[in-house]
Amino acid sequence: MSKSALILATGFLFVVQAKALNLGTVEIAGNACENQVGTHDVTEVSEGRFVIPTGLYLKKEEDKRVARGTCTFALPLKASAGKKIVVSDSHQLASLRAYPAQTKARIDLEIFKAGSQGVKQTLEVEAIDQASKVNKSLGQQETVVETECGGSAILRGNLAATLMGEGKARAFARNLYLNIAEVDCN
């Protein structure tokens, strides 16, 4: 088999596998989402690695004491007969800034199967006497959600930011990346 035919066959197999996963669309909601609220396609950025458009941006000026913002998602998962869907290795880069003093910024991320509770991950920074900032990736390396064999579930995520105090603050989070694979039940 020629090299170009092999590449074409591999690409075809990859497309067939992605369609078999049947991810469909994701619903995005919230008052601080960077992307438009509503229905979005789930994008595969590399084999088995997907991006959910849940970027968040929230800003507080000195004239406000508190600012709160959220961005949430719901992604239906449906496994084929004899298969289950495994979601793992979540990763979301967050950035917090608080300045000049007596100001706090916090961001919380929770990813879970609808009807259950996930591990809450928190990033916080506080400016006491001077500006303070932090950049960190929030995520879970292990399995986040797993469907039953041939079953379905809704993958949910909540991203929330709270900015409070006397000064200015900002919270920013990039889109969520995670691995989604359909595997044999054995």
mmCIF file of C-alpha atoms in Angstrom:
data_model
loop_
_atom_site.group_PDB
_atom_site.id
_atom_site.type_symbol
_atom_site.label_atom_id
_atom_site.label_comp_id
_atom_site.label_asym_id
_atom_site.label_seq_id
_atom_site.Cartn_x
_atom_site.Cartn_y
_atom_site.Cartn_z
ATOM 1 C CA MET A 1 0.000 0.000 0.000
ATOM 2 C CA SER A 2 1.362 3.414 -0.924
ATOM 3 C CA LYS A 3 2.152 6.026 1.715
ATOM 4 C CA SER A 4 -0.620 8.403 0.552
ATOM 5 C CA ALA A 5 -3.211 5.599 0.537
ATOM 6 C CA LEU A 6 -2.163 4.659 4.078
ATOM 7 C CA ILE A 7 -2.532 8.272 5.245
ATOM 8 C CA LEU A 8 -5.956 8.529 3.585
ATOM 9 C CA ALA A 9 -7.091 5.239 5.175
ATOM 10 C CA THR A 10 -5.842 6.347 8.601
ATOM 11 C CA GLY A 11 -7.679 9.677 8.263
ATOM 12 C CA PHE A 12 -10.885 7.863 7.252
ATOM 13 C CA LEU A 13 -10.579 5.519 10.235
ATOM 14 C CA PHE A 14 -10.063 8.510 12.554
ATOM 15 C CA VAL A 15 -13.228 10.213 11.230
ATOM 16 C CA VAL A 16 -15.252 6.999 11.609
ATOM 17 C CA GLN A 17 -14.013 6.586 15.216
ATOM 18 C CA ALA A 18 -14.898 10.192 16.089
ATOM 19 C CA LYS A 19 -18.404 9.788 14.677
ATOM 20 C CA ALA A 20 -18.853 6.527 16.596
ATOM 21 C CA LEU A 21 -18.195 8.472 19.803
ATOM 22 C CA ASN A 22 -21.338 10.538 19.053
ATOM 23 C CA LEU A 23 -20.499 13.611 21.162
ATOM 24 C CA GLY A 24 -22.853 16.002 19.437
ATOM 25 C CA THR A 25 -23.098 19.497 20.889
ATOM 26 C CA VAL A 26 -22.543 21.119 24.267
ATOM 27 C CA GLU A 27 -24.797 23.683 25.952
ATOM 28 C CA ILE A 28 -23.026 26.691 27.473
ATOM 29 C CA ALA A 29 -24.699 29.055 29.989
ATOM 30 C CA GLY A 30 -23.638 31.779 32.402
ATOM 31 C CA ASN A 31 -23.095 35.492 32.835
ATOM 32 C CA ALA A 32 -19.277 35.536 32.464
ATOM 33 C CA CYS A 33 -18.682 33.163 29.531
ATOM 34 C CA GLU A 34 -16.216 34.434 26.956
ATOM 35 C CA ASN A 35 -18.050 32.571 24.215
ATOM 36 C CA GLN A 36 -21.670 33.194 23.312
ATOM 37 C CA VAL A 37 -24.148 31.372 25.544
ATOM 38 C CA GLY A 38 -25.986 28.584 23.697
ATOM 39 C CA THR A 39 -25.201 25.465 21.697
ATOM 40 C CA HIS A 40 -21.642 24.806 20.480
ATOM 41 C CA ASP A 41 -19.887 21.984 18.666
ATOM 42 C CA VAL A 42 -17.376 19.969 20.655
ATOM 43 C CA THR A 43 -13.995 20.281 18.949
ATOM 44 C CA GLU A 44 -11.446 17.474 18.833
ATOM 45 C CA VAL A 45 -7.997 19.104 18.985
ATOM 46 C CA SER A 46 -6.012 15.856 18.843
ATOM 47 C CA GLU A 47 -6.946 12.203 18.932
ATOM 48 C CA GLY A 48 -9.231 11.740 21.931
ATOM 49 C CA ARG A 49 -8.549 15.278 23.268
ATOM 50 C CA PHE A 50 -11.515 17.679 23.137
ATOM 51 C CA VAL A 51 -12.128 21.335 23.967
ATOM 52 C CA ILE A 52 -15.277 22.639 25.655
ATOM 53 C CA PRO A 53 -15.704 26.424 25.087
ATOM 54 C CA THR A 54 -16.094 27.469 28.741
ATOM 55 C CA GLY A 55 -13.655 30.374 28.906
ATOM 56 C CA LEU A 56 -14.553 32.902 31.594
ATOM 57 C CA TYR A 57 -13.749 36.591 32.078
ATOM 58 C CA LEU A 58 -14.809 38.724 35.040
ATOM 59 C CA LYS A 59 -13.556 42.156 36.092
ATOM 60 C CA LYS A 60 -14.216 44.291 39.190
ATOM 61 C CA GLU A 61 -13.435 47.989 39.489
ATOM 62 C CA GLU A 62 -12.854 49.912 42.731
ATOM 63 C CA ASP A 63 -16.432 51.263 42.765
ATOM 64 C CA LYS A 64 -17.895 47.753 43.326
ATOM 65 C CA ARG A 65 -17.382 45.680 46.467
ATOM 66 C CA VAL A 66 -18.246 42.296 44.910
ATOM 67 C CA ALA A 67 -18.487 40.808 41.409
ATOM 68 C CA ARG A 68 -19.590 37.241 40.637
ATOM 69 C CA GLY A 69 -19.637 35.369 37.360
ATOM 70 C CA THR A 70 -20.231 31.841 36.092
ATOM 71 C CA CYS A 71 -19.858 29.729 32.995
ATOM 72 C CA THR A 72 -21.383 26.241 32.960
ATOM 73 C CA PHE A 73 -21.737 23.446 30.424
ATOM 74 C CA ALA A 74 -23.754 20.274 29.821
ATOM 75 C CA LEU A 75 -22.541 17.620 27.366
ATOM 76 C CA PRO A 76 -24.700 14.527 26.713
ATOM 77 C CA LEU A 77 -22.670 11.296 26.443
ATOM 78 C CA LYS A 78 -24.104 8.124 24.850
ATOM 79 C CA ALA A 79 -22.032 4.953 24.628
ATOM 80 C CA SER A 80 -22.500 2.363 21.887
ATOM 81 C CA ALA A 81 -23.630 -1.156 22.806
ATOM 82 C CA GLY A 82 -20.788 -3.046 24.505
ATOM 83 C CA LYS A 83 -18.856 0.192 25.106
ATOM 84 C CA LYS A 84 -18.554 2.854 27.797
ATOM 85 C CA ILE A 85 -17.381 6.460 27.623
ATOM 86 C CA VAL A 86 -14.529 7.539 29.883
ATOM 87 C CA VAL A 87 -13.750 11.230 30.493
ATOM 88 C CA SER A 88 -10.358 11.980 32.046
ATOM 89 C CA ASP A 89 -7.413 14.373 32.262
ATOM 90 C CA SER A 90 -9.245 17.692 32.538
ATOM 91 C CA HIS A 91 -7.217 20.883 32.180
ATOM 92 C CA GLN A 92 -8.289 24.528 32.437
ATOM 93 C CA LEU A 93 -5.802 27.376 32.755
ATOM 94 C CA ALA A 94 -6.918 30.105 35.172
ATOM 95 C CA SER A 95 -5.449 33.530 35.902
ATOM 96 C CA LEU A 96 -6.321 35.777 38.842
ATOM 97 C CA ARG A 97 -5.250 39.357 39.629
ATOM 98 C CA ALA A 98 -6.052 41.512 42.667
ATOM 99 C CA TYR A 99 -4.740 45.058 43.237
ATOM 100 C CA PRO A 100 -3.883 47.366 44.886
ATOM 101 C CA ALA A 101 -4.816 46.116 48.394
ATOM 102 C CA GLN A 102 -7.506 44.480 50.525
ATOM 103 C CA THR A 103 -8.885 42.642 47.503
ATOM 104 C CA LYS A 104 -9.456 38.934 46.858
ATOM 105 C CA ALA A 105 -10.056 36.927 43.661
ATOM 106 C CA ARG A 106 -11.233 33.313 43.596
ATOM 107 C CA ILE A 107 -12.159 30.804 40.904
ATOM 108 C CA ASP A 108 -13.821 27.392 41.434
ATOM 109 C CA LEU A 109 -14.079 24.532 38.922
ATOM 110 C CA GLU A 110 -16.175 21.401 39.307
ATOM 111 C CA ILE A 111 -16.644 18.706 36.622
ATOM 112 C CA PHE A 112 -19.089 15.883 37.312
ATOM 113 C CA LYS A 113 -21.767 13.513 36.041
ATOM 114 C CA ALA A 114 -25.231 15.087 36.358
ATOM 115 C CA GLY A 115 -26.868 13.852 39.544
ATOM 116 C CA SER A 116 -23.567 13.462 41.381
ATOM 117 C CA GLN A 117 -20.912 15.726 42.838
ATOM 118 C CA GLY A 118 -17.417 16.259 41.498
ATOM 119 C CA VAL A 119 -14.138 17.307 43.035
ATOM 120 C CA LYS A 120 -14.160 21.085 43.569
ATOM 121 C CA GLN A 121 -10.894 22.736 42.565
ATOM 122 C CA THR A 122 -10.165 26.243 43.833
ATOM 123 C CA LEU A 123 -7.635 28.915 42.986
ATOM 124 C CA GLU A 124 -7.444 32.052 45.127
ATOM 125 C CA VAL A 125 -5.285 35.145 45.442
ATOM 126 C CA GLU A 126 -5.430 38.015 47.929
ATOM 127 C CA ALA A 127 -3.764 41.413 47.753
ATOM 128 C CA ILE A 128 -2.947 42.561 51.278
ATOM 129 C CA ASP A 129 -0.552 45.502 50.823
ATOM 130 C CA GLN A 130 0.319 45.226 47.142
ATOM 131 C CA ALA A 131 -0.866 43.661 43.902
ATOM 132 C CA SER A 132 -1.026 39.885 43.771
ATOM 133 C CA LYS A 133 -1.469 37.491 40.854
ATOM 134 C CA VAL A 134 -1.484 33.779 40.131
ATOM 135 C CA ASN A 135 -1.672 31.614 36.986
ATOM 136 C CA LYS A 136 -2.386 27.926 37.414
ATOM 137 C CA SER A 137 -3.935 24.985 35.641
ATOM 138 C CA LEU A 138 -6.934 23.444 37.356
ATOM 139 C CA GLY A 139 -7.581 19.831 36.460
ATOM 140 C CA GLN A 140 -7.849 16.176 37.307
ATOM 141 C CA GLN A 141 -5.528 13.514 35.894
ATOM 142 C CA GLU A 142 -7.730 10.552 36.805
ATOM 143 C CA THR A 143 -11.122 9.529 35.426
ATOM 144 C CA VAL A 144 -13.639 12.329 35.898
ATOM 145 C CA VAL A 145 -16.769 10.585 34.556
ATOM 146 C CA GLU A 146 -17.494 7.097 33.256
ATOM 147 C CA THR A 147 -20.787 5.906 31.744
ATOM 148 C CA GLU A 148 -22.309 2.496 32.312
ATOM 149 C CA CYS A 149 -21.767 -0.114 29.595
ATOM 150 C CA GLY A 150 -23.956 0.990 26.662
ATOM 151 C CA GLY A 151 -25.325 3.757 28.867
ATOM 152 C CA SER A 152 -25.616 7.483 28.799
ATOM 153 C CA ALA A 153 -24.831 10.370 31.113
ATOM 154 C CA ILE A 154 -24.581 14.133 31.063
ATOM 155 C CA LEU A 155 -21.136 15.569 31.693
ATOM 156 C CA ARG A 156 -21.521 18.866 33.562
ATOM 157 C CA GLY A 157 -19.090 21.580 34.527
ATOM 158 C CA ASN A 158 -19.373 24.654 36.708
ATOM 159 C CA LEU A 159 -16.795 27.432 36.578
ATOM 160 C CA ALA A 160 -17.404 30.322 38.995
ATOM 161 C CA ALA A 161 -15.440 33.440 39.911
ATOM 162 C CA THR A 162 -15.830 35.786 42.871
ATOM 163 C CA LEU A 163 -13.987 39.097 43.144
ATOM 164 C CA MET A 164 -14.310 41.145 46.341
ATOM 165 C CA GLY A 165 -12.715 43.928 48.320
ATOM 166 C CA GLU A 166 -11.683 47.553 48.027
ATOM 167 C CA GLY A 167 -9.485 47.396 44.924
ATOM 168 C CA LYS A 168 -9.625 46.098 41.370
ATOM 169 C CA ALA A 169 -9.635 42.414 40.463
ATOM 170 C CA ARG A 170 -9.885 40.155 37.445
ATOM 171 C CA ALA A 171 -10.515 36.456 36.839
ATOM 172 C CA PHE A 172 -9.816 34.769 33.507
ATOM 173 C CA ALA A 173 -9.994 31.112 32.474
ATOM 174 C CA ARG A 174 -9.233 29.510 29.132
ATOM 175 C CA ASN A 175 -11.437 26.825 27.573
ATOM 176 C CA LEU A 176 -11.620 23.383 29.208
ATOM 177 C CA TYR A 177 -9.625 20.523 27.654
ATOM 178 C CA LEU A 178 -10.292 16.874 28.443
ATOM 179 C CA ASN A 179 -9.867 13.359 27.110
ATOM 180 C CA ILE A 180 -13.010 11.536 26.017
ATOM 181 C CA ALA A 181 -12.751 7.929 24.849
ATOM 182 C CA GLU A 182 -15.193 5.163 24.043
ATOM 183 C CA VAL A 183 -13.720 1.870 25.258
ATOM 184 C CA ASP A 184 -14.800 -1.756 25.518
ATOM 185 C CA CYS A 185 -16.673 -2.612 28.715
ATOM 186 C CA ASN A 186 -14.364 -5.521 29.543
#
